[in-house]
Coordinates of C-alpha atoms and ligand atoms in Angstrom, one line a residue:
M197 CA 83.4 133.0 59.7
V198 CA 87.0 133.4 60.4
T199 CA 86.7 132.5 64.1
A200 CA 84.7 129.3 63.0
K201 CA 87.5 128.4 60.8
L202 CA 90.3 129.1 63.3
F203 CA 88.3 127.2 65.9
S204 CA 87.9 124.3 63.8
A205 CA 91.5 124.4 62.9
F206 CA 92.3 124.5 66.5
V207 CA 90.0 121.3 67.3
A208 CA 91.7 119.6 64.2
I209 CA 95.2 120.2 65.6
A210 CA 94.3 119.6 69.2
S211 CA 92.9 116.3 68.2
L212 CA 96.4 115.3 66.5
V213 CA 98.5 116.5 69.7
D214 CA 98.8 114.2 72.5
C215 CA 97.7 116.7 75.4
G216 CA 98.7 114.3 77.9
V217 CA 94.9 113.9 78.7
N218 CA 94.8 109.9 79.5
A219 CA 93.6 110.3 82.9
F220 CA 90.0 108.5 83.2
D221 CA 86.7 109.6 84.7
D222 CA 84.4 107.2 86.5
N223 CA 82.7 106.4 83.1
A224 CA 86.0 105.6 81.3
A225 CA 87.2 103.7 84.6
R226 CA 84.4 101.2 84.2
S227 CA 85.6 100.1 81.0
K228 CA 89.3 99.5 82.1
A229 CA 90.7 95.9 82.9
V230 CA 93.8 96.1 85.3
Y231 CA 96.9 94.2 85.6
Q232 CA 98.5 94.6 88.9
V233 CA 102.2 94.1 89.2
V234 CA 104.7 94.2 92.2
T235 CA 107.2 96.2 90.2
D236 CA 110.3 94.4 91.7
R237 CA 108.9 91.0 90.9
F238 CA 107.5 91.6 87.5
A239 CA 110.2 92.2 84.9
L240 CA 114.0 92.9 84.9
T241 CA 115.7 95.5 82.7
D242 CA 117.7 92.7 81.2
A243 CA 115.2 90.6 79.6
S244 CA 117.6 87.8 78.9
A245 CA 118.5 87.6 82.8
S246 CA 116.7 85.1 85.1
P247 CA 118.1 85.5 88.6
T248 CA 116.5 83.4 91.4
C249 CA 114.1 84.9 93.6
D250 CA 113.5 83.5 96.8
T251 CA 110.3 85.2 98.3
E252 CA 111.0 84.2 101.8
D253 CA 114.4 86.4 101.7
R254 CA 112.0 89.6 101.2
V255 CA 114.8 91.3 99.5
Y256 CA 114.8 93.3 96.2
C257 CA 114.9 90.8 93.3
G258 CA 115.7 93.3 90.7
G259 CA 112.4 94.3 88.8
T260 CA 112.4 97.7 87.4
W261 CA 110.1 100.2 85.5
K262 CA 112.1 99.6 82.3
G263 CA 111.6 95.8 82.8
T264 CA 107.8 96.6 83.1
E265 CA 107.8 98.8 79.9
E266 CA 109.4 96.3 77.9
K267 CA 106.7 93.6 79.0
L268 CA 103.8 95.9 78.3
D269 CA 102.9 93.9 75.1
Y270 CA 102.7 90.9 77.3
I271 CA 99.9 92.4 79.6
K272 CA 98.4 93.9 76.6
G273 CA 98.2 90.5 74.8
M274 CA 95.7 89.5 77.4
G275 CA 93.5 92.4 76.7
F276 CA 94.4 94.6 79.8
D277 CA 94.8 98.3 79.2
T278 CA 95.8 99.4 82.5
V279 CA 98.9 98.7 84.8
W280 CA 98.9 99.1 88.6
I281 CA 102.5 99.6 89.7
S282 CA 104.2 99.3 93.0
P283 CA 104.5 102.7 95.2
I284 CA 107.3 104.6 93.4
V285 CA 108.8 106.7 96.2
Q286 CA 112.1 106.3 98.2
N287 CA 112.0 103.7 100.8
I288 CA 113.8 103.0 103.9
N289 CA 116.9 101.2 103.7
T290 CA 116.8 98.3 106.1
T291 CA 120.2 97.3 107.6
K292 CA 119.3 95.3 110.6
N293 CA 119.4 91.5 109.7
K294 CA 116.3 89.4 108.9
L295 CA 114.0 92.8 108.5
G296 CA 113.8 92.2 104.8
E297 CA 114.1 94.9 102.3
A298 CA 111.3 97.5 101.0
Y299 CA 110.9 95.5 97.7
H300 CA 107.1 96.1 97.7
G301 CA 107.5 100.0 98.0
Y302 CA 105.4 100.4 101.1
W303 CA 108.0 101.6 103.5
T304 CA 108.1 105.3 102.5
Q305 CA 111.2 107.4 103.5
N306 CA 111.0 110.4 101.3
I307 CA 107.9 111.2 99.2
D308 CA 110.1 113.7 97.0
V309 CA 112.5 111.0 95.8
L310 CA 111.9 108.1 93.6
N311 CA 112.9 104.6 94.7
S312 CA 116.1 104.0 92.8
H313 CA 115.8 100.2 92.9
F314 CA 113.2 100.6 90.3
G315 CA 115.0 103.0 88.0
T316 CA 115.4 106.7 87.2
E317 CA 113.0 109.7 86.6
A318 CA 113.5 109.1 82.9
D319 CA 112.8 105.4 83.1
L320 CA 109.5 105.9 85.0
K321 CA 108.3 108.6 82.4
S322 CA 109.3 106.4 79.6
L323 CA 107.0 103.7 81.1
V324 CA 104.0 106.0 81.0
T325 CA 104.9 107.3 77.5
T326 CA 105.2 104.1 76.2
A327 CA 102.0 102.8 78.0
H328 CA 100.3 105.8 76.5
S329 CA 101.4 105.1 73.0
K330 CA 99.9 101.7 73.2
D331 CA 96.4 103.0 74.4
M332 CA 97.5 101.8 77.9
Y333 CA 97.3 103.5 81.3
I334 CA 99.2 103.6 84.6
M335 CA 97.8 103.5 88.0
V336 CA 100.4 104.4 90.6
D337 CA 99.8 103.1 94.3
V338 CA 100.5 105.7 96.9
V339 CA 100.8 105.7 100.5
V340 CA 99.7 108.5 102.8
N341 CA 99.0 107.1 106.0
H342 CA 102.7 106.3 107.3
V343 CA 106.3 106.4 106.6
A344 CA 108.5 103.5 107.8
A345 CA 111.2 103.2 110.4
T346 CA 113.4 100.5 111.8
N347 CA 113.8 101.9 115.3
G348 CA 110.2 101.4 116.4
Q349 CA 108.7 103.9 118.7
N350 CA 112.0 105.7 119.1
F351 CA 111.3 107.0 115.5
Q352 CA 112.5 110.7 115.3
A353 CA 111.9 112.4 111.9
D354 CA 114.7 114.3 110.0
S355 CA 115.6 115.7 106.9
S356 CA 115.8 112.0 105.4
Y357 CA 112.0 112.0 105.6
G358 CA 111.8 114.9 103.0
P359 CA 108.8 117.3 103.9
F360 CA 107.8 115.3 107.1
N361 CA 110.8 116.1 109.1
I362 CA 109.1 117.7 112.3
T363 CA 108.3 114.6 114.8
S364 CA 105.7 116.7 116.8
R365 CA 104.0 118.4 113.9
D366 CA 104.0 115.7 111.2
F367 CA 103.2 112.3 113.3
H368 CA 100.7 111.1 115.6
S369 CA 102.1 110.1 118.9
F370 CA 103.2 106.4 119.3
C371 CA 100.8 103.6 119.9
W372 CA 100.3 100.5 118.0
V373 CA 97.0 99.7 116.0
E374 CA 95.9 96.8 118.0
D375 CA 92.1 96.9 118.0
Y376 CA 90.7 97.1 114.4
T377 CA 87.3 97.8 115.8
N378 CA 88.3 101.0 117.4
Q379 CA 88.4 103.6 114.6
T380 CA 90.2 106.2 116.6
Q381 CA 92.8 103.8 116.9
V382 CA 92.8 102.7 113.6
E383 CA 93.2 106.2 112.3
T384 CA 95.6 107.5 114.5
C385 CA 97.9 104.8 115.9
W386 CA 100.6 103.1 114.1
L387 CA 100.7 100.0 111.7
G388 CA 103.7 97.8 111.6
D389 CA 105.8 96.2 114.3
E390 CA 108.7 96.5 116.4
N391 CA 110.9 95.5 113.3
V392 CA 109.6 98.0 110.9
A393 CA 107.3 100.5 112.5
L394 CA 105.0 102.5 110.5
P395 CA 105.0 106.1 112.1
D396 CA 101.7 107.4 111.5
I397 CA 101.4 110.7 109.7
N398 CA 99.2 113.7 111.4
T399 CA 96.7 114.0 108.6
E400 CA 94.8 116.4 110.8
D401 CA 97.6 119.1 110.5
T402 CA 96.6 121.6 107.9
S403 CA 100.3 121.9 106.7
V404 CA 100.7 118.2 106.5
V405 CA 97.3 118.1 104.4
S406 CA 98.4 120.7 102.1
T407 CA 101.6 119.1 101.5
W408 CA 99.9 115.9 100.6
N409 CA 97.4 117.7 98.3
N410 CA 100.1 119.7 96.6
W411 CA 102.4 116.5 96.3
I412 CA 99.8 114.2 94.7
K413 CA 98.8 117.1 92.2
S414 CA 102.5 117.6 90.9
L415 CA 103.1 113.9 91.1
V416 CA 100.4 113.1 88.8
S417 CA 101.1 116.0 86.5
E418 CA 104.8 115.6 86.4
Y419 CA 104.6 111.7 85.4
D420 CA 101.2 111.9 83.6
F421 CA 99.6 109.0 85.6
D422 CA 96.2 107.9 84.7
A423 CA 94.9 106.7 88.0
I424 CA 96.0 106.2 91.6
R425 CA 95.6 103.2 94.0
I426 CA 95.5 104.4 97.7
D427 CA 96.8 102.2 100.4
T428 CA 95.6 102.0 103.9
V429 CA 92.5 104.4 103.5
K430 CA 90.8 103.3 106.5
H431 CA 93.7 104.4 108.6
V432 CA 93.1 108.0 107.6
R433 CA 90.1 110.2 108.6
Q434 CA 87.4 109.9 106.0
N435 CA 87.1 113.5 105.3
F436 CA 90.9 113.7 104.4
W437 CA 90.2 112.1 101.3
P438 CA 87.9 114.0 98.9
D439 CA 90.4 117.0 98.7
F440 CA 93.4 114.6 98.1
V441 CA 91.5 112.8 95.2
S442 CA 90.2 116.0 93.6
S443 CA 93.9 117.3 93.8
A444 CA 95.0 114.2 92.1
G445 CA 92.5 114.8 89.4
V446 CA 92.4 111.2 88.3
H447 CA 90.5 108.1 89.2
A448 CA 91.2 106.9 92.4
I449 CA 90.8 103.5 94.1
G450 CA 91.1 102.9 97.8
E451 CA 92.1 99.9 99.6
I452 CA 90.1 99.2 102.6
L453 CA 90.9 95.8 103.9
D454 CA 87.5 94.9 105.4
G455 CA 85.0 92.4 104.7
D456 CA 82.2 94.4 105.8
P457 CA 80.3 96.1 103.0
A458 CA 78.8 98.7 105.1
Y459 CA 82.1 99.7 106.5
I460 CA 83.7 100.0 103.2
A461 CA 80.7 101.5 101.5
A462 CA 81.0 104.6 103.5
Y463 CA 84.4 105.4 101.8
Q464 CA 83.1 105.1 98.4
N465 CA 79.9 107.3 99.3
N466 CA 81.9 110.0 101.1
S467 CA 85.5 109.8 99.9
M468 CA 86.3 108.2 96.7
N469 CA 84.3 106.4 94.0
S470 CA 86.1 103.4 93.6
V471 CA 87.1 100.7 96.4
F472 CA 88.5 97.2 96.1
N473 CA 85.4 94.9 96.5
Y474 CA 86.8 92.8 99.7
P475 CA 83.4 91.6 100.5
L476 CA 83.0 89.9 97.1
F477 CA 86.5 88.7 97.4
Y478 CA 85.8 86.9 100.7
A479 CA 82.7 85.4 99.4
I480 CA 84.3 84.1 95.9
D481 CA 87.3 82.7 97.8
T482 CA 85.1 80.6 99.9
A483 CA 82.3 79.7 97.4
F484 CA 84.9 78.4 94.8
N485 CA 87.4 76.9 97.2
S486 CA 85.8 73.5 97.1
T487 CA 83.1 71.6 95.4
S488 CA 81.1 71.2 98.5
A489 CA 80.9 75.0 99.2
S490 CA 77.5 76.7 98.5
M491 CA 77.2 79.7 96.0
S492 CA 74.6 81.3 98.2
Q493 CA 77.2 83.5 100.1
V494 CA 78.2 84.9 96.6
V495 CA 74.8 85.9 96.0
S496 CA 74.4 87.5 99.4
A497 CA 77.6 89.4 98.9
L498 CA 76.2 90.8 95.6
N499 CA 73.1 91.9 97.2
N500 CA 74.5 93.4 100.5
N501 CA 76.9 95.3 98.1
R502 CA 74.1 96.7 96.2
I503 CA 72.2 97.7 99.4
Q504 CA 75.4 99.5 100.9
F505 CA 77.5 100.8 97.9
K506 CA 76.4 103.7 95.9
D507 CA 77.7 102.4 92.8
T508 CA 78.9 98.8 92.6
T509 CA 80.0 99.2 88.8
L510 CA 82.9 101.0 90.1
L511 CA 84.2 98.5 92.4
G512 CA 87.4 97.0 91.9
N513 CA 86.9 93.2 91.7
F514 CA 89.4 90.6 92.3
I515 CA 90.5 87.1 93.6
S516 CA 94.2 87.5 94.1
N517 CA 96.5 90.4 95.2
H518 CA 99.6 91.0 97.0
D519 CA 98.2 90.9 100.7
N520 CA 96.4 87.7 100.4
P521 CA 97.3 84.1 99.9
R522 CA 96.8 83.5 96.2
F523 CA 93.4 82.0 95.4
E524 CA 95.3 79.5 93.3
S525 CA 97.5 78.7 96.3
H526 CA 94.3 76.8 97.9
V527 CA 92.4 75.8 95.0
S528 CA 94.3 73.5 92.5
D529 CA 91.3 72.7 90.4
I530 CA 91.7 74.6 87.1
A531 CA 88.0 74.7 86.7
L532 CA 87.2 76.2 90.0
R533 CA 89.8 78.6 89.2
K534 CA 88.2 79.5 85.9
N535 CA 85.0 79.7 87.3
A536 CA 86.1 82.3 90.0
L537 CA 87.5 84.5 87.3
A538 CA 84.4 84.2 85.4
M539 CA 82.6 85.3 88.3
I540 CA 84.4 88.5 88.7
Y541 CA 83.9 89.2 84.9
G542 CA 80.3 88.2 84.9
V543 CA 79.2 90.6 87.5
E544 CA 79.5 94.6 87.6
G545 CA 82.8 96.1 88.5
I546 CA 86.3 96.7 87.4
P547 CA 88.4 93.4 86.8
Y548 CA 91.8 93.4 88.7
I549 CA 94.1 90.4 88.0
Y550 CA 97.2 89.8 89.8
Y551 CA 100.3 89.2 88.0
G552 CA 101.2 85.5 88.0
Q553 CA 97.6 84.4 87.8
E554 CA 98.1 83.9 84.2
Q555 CA 101.2 81.7 84.8
G556 CA 99.3 79.5 87.4
Y557 CA 101.3 81.0 90.3
T558 CA 100.4 79.4 93.7
G559 CA 102.2 81.5 96.3
G560 CA 100.5 81.5 99.9
A561 CA 100.6 84.3 102.2
D562 CA 102.9 87.4 102.0
P563 CA 105.7 87.1 101.2
A564 CA 105.2 83.8 99.2
N565 CA 102.6 85.3 96.8
R566 CA 105.2 87.7 95.4
E567 CA 107.0 85.5 93.0
A568 CA 109.4 86.6 90.3
L569 CA 107.6 86.6 86.9
W570 CA 110.5 85.9 84.9
L571 CA 111.0 82.6 86.3
S572 CA 107.8 81.6 84.1
G573 CA 109.5 82.7 81.0
Y574 CA 106.4 85.0 80.2
D575 CA 104.7 82.0 78.6
T576 CA 101.9 83.2 76.4
Q577 CA 100.8 79.7 75.7
K578 CA 99.8 79.0 79.2
E579 CA 96.0 77.8 79.9
M580 CA 95.3 80.7 82.2
Y581 CA 96.9 83.4 79.9
T582 CA 94.8 82.1 77.2
Y583 CA 91.6 81.9 79.2
I584 CA 92.2 85.5 80.8
T585 CA 92.4 86.7 77.3
T586 CA 89.2 85.3 76.5
M587 CA 87.5 86.7 79.5
N588 CA 88.8 90.2 78.5
A589 CA 87.9 89.7 75.0
I590 CA 84.3 88.8 75.8
R591 CA 84.1 91.9 77.9
G592 CA 85.5 94.1 75.1
A593 CA 82.9 92.4 72.7
A594 CA 80.2 93.2 75.3
M595 CA 81.2 96.7 75.4
N596 CA 81.2 97.2 71.5
A597 CA 77.7 95.6 71.7
S598 CA 76.2 97.6 74.2
S599 CA 77.0 101.3 75.2
T600 CA 75.5 100.6 78.7
Y601 CA 77.3 97.2 79.5
N602 CA 79.6 98.7 82.1
N603 CA 76.6 100.6 83.8
N604 CA 74.4 97.3 84.0
Q605 CA 74.2 95.4 87.0
A606 CA 74.2 91.7 86.7
T607 CA 71.1 89.9 87.6
I608 CA 71.0 86.1 88.8
I609 CA 68.8 84.5 86.7
G610 CA 69.1 81.0 87.9
Q611 CA 70.7 79.7 91.2
D612 CA 71.0 76.4 93.1
E613 CA 73.5 75.3 95.6
H614 CA 76.4 74.8 93.1
N615 CA 75.5 77.0 90.1
L616 CA 74.6 80.4 89.2
V617 CA 73.5 81.8 85.9
I618 CA 74.3 85.7 85.5
R619 CA 73.0 88.0 83.2
K620 CA 74.6 91.3 82.5
D621 CA 73.4 92.3 79.1
P622 CA 74.2 91.3 76.7
V623 CA 76.2 88.4 78.3
I624 CA 75.0 85.4 80.2
S625 CA 77.5 83.5 82.4
I626 CA 77.1 80.4 84.0
V627 CA 79.3 79.6 86.8
T628 CA 79.6 76.5 89.0
N629 CA 81.7 75.0 91.7
R630 CA 81.2 71.5 90.9
G631 CA 84.8 71.1 89.9
S632 CA 86.7 69.6 87.0
K633 CA 85.6 65.9 87.9
A634 CA 82.0 66.6 87.8
S635 CA 79.8 64.9 85.0
N636 CA 78.9 66.9 82.0
A637 CA 75.4 68.5 82.5
G638 CA 72.7 70.0 80.6
M639 CA 71.2 73.1 82.1
S640 CA 68.1 74.7 81.2
I641 CA 68.5 78.6 81.0
T642 CA 65.5 81.0 80.5
N643 CA 65.2 84.6 80.8
T644 CA 68.3 85.2 78.6
G645 CA 66.8 88.4 77.0
H646 CA 67.8 87.0 73.6
S647 CA 64.8 85.3 71.7
S648 CA 65.5 83.0 68.8
T649 CA 69.3 84.1 68.8
E650 CA 72.3 82.3 68.2
L651 CA 74.4 82.3 71.1
L652 CA 78.1 81.8 71.5
D653 CA 79.7 80.2 74.6
A654 CA 83.0 81.8 74.1
V655 CA 84.8 79.6 76.6
S656 CA 84.2 76.3 74.7
C657 CA 83.3 78.1 71.3
T658 CA 80.0 76.0 71.1
T659 CA 76.8 77.8 69.4
Y660 CA 73.3 77.5 70.7
T661 CA 70.0 78.9 69.5
T662 CA 67.5 80.2 71.9
D663 CA 63.7 79.6 71.4
S664 CA 61.2 82.4 70.8
S665 CA 60.9 83.0 74.9
G666 CA 64.8 83.3 74.9
A667 CA 65.4 79.8 76.6
F668 CA 68.0 77.2 75.8
T669 CA 69.7 74.1 77.2
A670 CA 73.6 74.7 77.8
S671 CA 75.9 72.0 78.0
I672 CA 78.4 72.2 81.1
K673 CA 81.6 70.3 80.5
S674 CA 84.2 69.2 83.2
G675 CA 82.9 71.7 85.7
L676 CA 83.8 74.7 83.5
P677 CA 82.1 78.0 83.4
A678 CA 80.2 79.0 80.2
V679 CA 79.9 82.7 79.0
F680 CA 77.5 83.5 76.2
I681 CA 77.4 86.4 73.7
P682 CA 75.0 86.6 70.7
S683 CA 77.3 85.3 67.8
S684 CA 76.4 88.4 65.9
Q685 CA 78.3 90.2 68.6
K686 CA 81.2 88.0 68.9
G687 CA 83.7 90.1 67.3
N688 CA 87.1 88.2 67.1
L689 CA 86.0 85.6 69.6
C690 CA 86.5 82.0 68.7
G691 CA 87.8 81.3 65.2
T692 CA 85.8 78.1 64.4
T693 CA 82.6 77.4 66.2
T694 CA 80.7 74.1 66.7
A695 CA 76.9 73.9 67.1
A696 CA 75.8 72.3 70.3
T697 CA 74.3 69.1 70.0
T698 CA 72.1 69.1 73.0
S699 CA 70.3 72.3 72.3
S700 CA 66.8 71.1 72.5
P701 CA 64.4 73.6 73.5
A702 CA 64.3 73.9 77.2
S703 CA 61.4 73.9 79.6
A704 CA 60.9 76.8 81.7
G705 CA 63.1 77.1 84.9
V706 CA 66.7 77.1 85.9
R707 CA 67.1 73.3 87.1
E708 CA 69.8 71.4 85.4
V709 CA 68.0 68.9 83.3
A710 CA 70.4 66.4 82.5
Y711 CA 72.8 66.9 85.5
S712 CA 70.6 65.1 88.2
S713 CA 70.4 62.1 86.3
F714 CA 73.9 62.2 85.6
V715 CA 74.8 62.3 89.3
L716 CA 72.3 59.7 89.9
A717 CA 74.1 57.3 87.3
G718 CA 77.4 58.2 89.1
M719 CA 76.1 57.2 92.5
I720 CA 74.7 53.9 91.1
S721 CA 78.1 53.0 89.6
V722 CA 79.8 53.8 92.8
I723 CA 77.4 51.6 94.8
A724 CA 77.9 48.8 92.2
L725 CA 81.7 49.0 92.9
C726 CA 81.4 48.9 96.5
L727 CA 79.1 45.8 96.2
F728 CA 81.5 43.8 94.0
Ligands
ABC198 C1 105.1 92.3 106.3 C2 104.6 91.0 106.9 C3 104.5 91.1 108.3 C4 106.0 91.6 108.9 C5 106.4 92.8 108.2 C6 107.7 93.4 108.6 O1 106.4 92.6 106.7 O2 103.3 90.7 106.2 O3 104.2 89.8 109.0 O4 105.7 91.9 110.1 C7 103.5 96.3 103.4 C8 104.1 95.1 102.8 C9 103.9 94.0 103.7 C10 104.5 94.3 105.3 C11 103.6 95.5 105.6 C12 104.1 95.9 107.0 O5 103.9 96.5 104.7 O6 103.3 94.9 101.7 O7 104.7 92.8 103.1 O8 104.2 93.2 106.2 O9 105.3 96.3 107.1 C13 98.2 97.7 102.8 C14 99.1 97.2 101.6 C15 100.2 96.3 102.1 C16 101.4 97.1 102.8 C17 100.5 98.0 103.9 C18 101.5 98.8 104.5 C19 99.2 98.4 103.7 O10 98.2 96.6 100.7 O11 100.7 95.6 101.1 O12 102.1 96.2 103.5 O13 101.6 100.1 103.7 C20 96.0 96.0 107.4 C21 95.7 97.4 106.6 C22 95.9 97.4 105.2 C23 97.4 96.8 104.7 C24 97.3 95.3 105.6 C25 98.8 94.7 105.2 O14 97.2 95.5 107.1 O15 94.7 97.9 107.2 O16 95.6 98.5 104.7 N1 97.6 96.7 103.4 C26 92.2 92.7 109.3 C27 92.2 94.1 109.6 C28 93.0 95.0 108.3 C29 94.3 94.5 108.3 C30 94.3 93.0 108.0 C31 95.8 92.6 108.2 O17 93.6 92.4 109.2 O18 90.8 94.5 109.5 O19 92.7 96.3 108.6 O20 95.0 95.2 107.1 O21 95.9 91.2 108.0 C32 88.6 89.8 107.2 C33 88.1 91.0 108.0 C34 89.2 92.1 108.0 C35 90.5 91.4 108.4 C36 90.9 90.1 107.6 C37 92.1 89.6 108.0 O22 89.5 89.2 107.5 O23 86.8 91.6 107.5 O24 88.9 93.4 108.6 O25 91.5 92.4 108.2 O26 87.5 88.9 107.4
CA199 CA1 96.6 107.1 110.2

């Protein structure tokens, strides 16, 4: 009796105290929406300052952890709950001209010291604490594969490299990674170049291995990080990772920069549960790149992924990051941009959005894709800021409506050359690459799983009612995506809604009904113009 009372008192107290258990397991990870920042480029400590930042100079522009902390509401305002920050450890100080500086954080020197450009230990802890107080999470980027050096193959480790100070023991002997198809070379040779070599850590040595495992364990507990993003995963032997990830004790997502699903899947299946969905990235990048591309490769990528990966619901989906030209750098049509985003939200997986997408940033290849965000003024009225907010809100409403939403795989319930209809219960998404100049179209949708139900397209705030078989005719305007959820489950989506006028009951099949005739009409008028 007394014991029971004591126990319930303990439970009551425990639930009031923040025990620091914010880290998420796989199931919790599936519900997260991640916003990636480049710490140096995201936000300054002094919010009133707005220094120029020429990406081509490749130097520190001044972003800090304090700055990130102060802009958490800007991130949360779009519906993100997780922030992926740049690597936090001390980096090399480049002194040679034209090398650029380690502003991105990937040029490790000493893993036991913080990068003072980004702030102090107290600042970093404050960022995590403040995030947690807002029900937000911090994912830290970690680099295990290498350190960095400016003297190329003449690199000699010393005490400035912290625990990795014995050249012969802690590093693989010099050779450049030149052939990415040679896995031994990929794992044991060095990345980088003559300017900034990335001496390859000897992850076969048992004392190196225990240094890493102890380091990640204490790093996560010291700063109370919730998740880690692991760099250059394919450059370290696969069986190094399970112990490292379990030492971290938090969700880990690995970067394996490769388009081949079979190759990447081995890492999810054997090493860490979550990896970036590079195969889908490449497929989306091509399919939504132009109005003449075909959707079929997106469908193949989805199907191949499901064959190869043990769990596609844990993949990190993205269309932009710091290593590739922004999607927006080669796709200017806002309709195509919106569709590409609707695609990653429409299928299974965890959405990752790269800072600046919401401001319409268009930087090309590294270093151009790492623009300073303060130059945008953090405008929360921007069209893409609002659109991304809608995408996250639909996802949130779907999660509220269905406890299995994050575990559901998407099904393609309609497909032709330029359109896909994706069902991930209870949400139906229509994506198209017809572009914003496309004529309006009516599209017949069947097999929605919602019979005689009012559905809300939360992108246009238009409602439709399905017939008893679950069919309806959606109208697609200006090549925009449409994302439907039952009105009864819409939560806060769309203040005012308008009933669709074209929602006559559809016939079976997923052909676009009015689309072909509109296109035909367009062609006829073009011909007429040519004639006269
Ligand atoms: C920059 C410039 C360089 C310059 C250097 C001084 O500075 O880009 O041109 O010479 C960091 C910085 C970079 C910096 C590098 C090198 O360090 O962010 O700005 O380069 O100093 C991770 C991070 C990345 C980080 C590092 C290094 C690794 O995300 O930000 O870079 O810590 C490889 C690695 C991958 C790595 C990437 C940059 O390089 O595997 O982990 N990313 C093929 C290979 C890939 C390779 C990729 C590089 O090329 O297979 O392994 O990535 O472009 C698909 C294929 C793929 C193929 C792609 C291109 O096409 O399926 O296999 O990828 O179809
Ligand atoms: Ca290696």
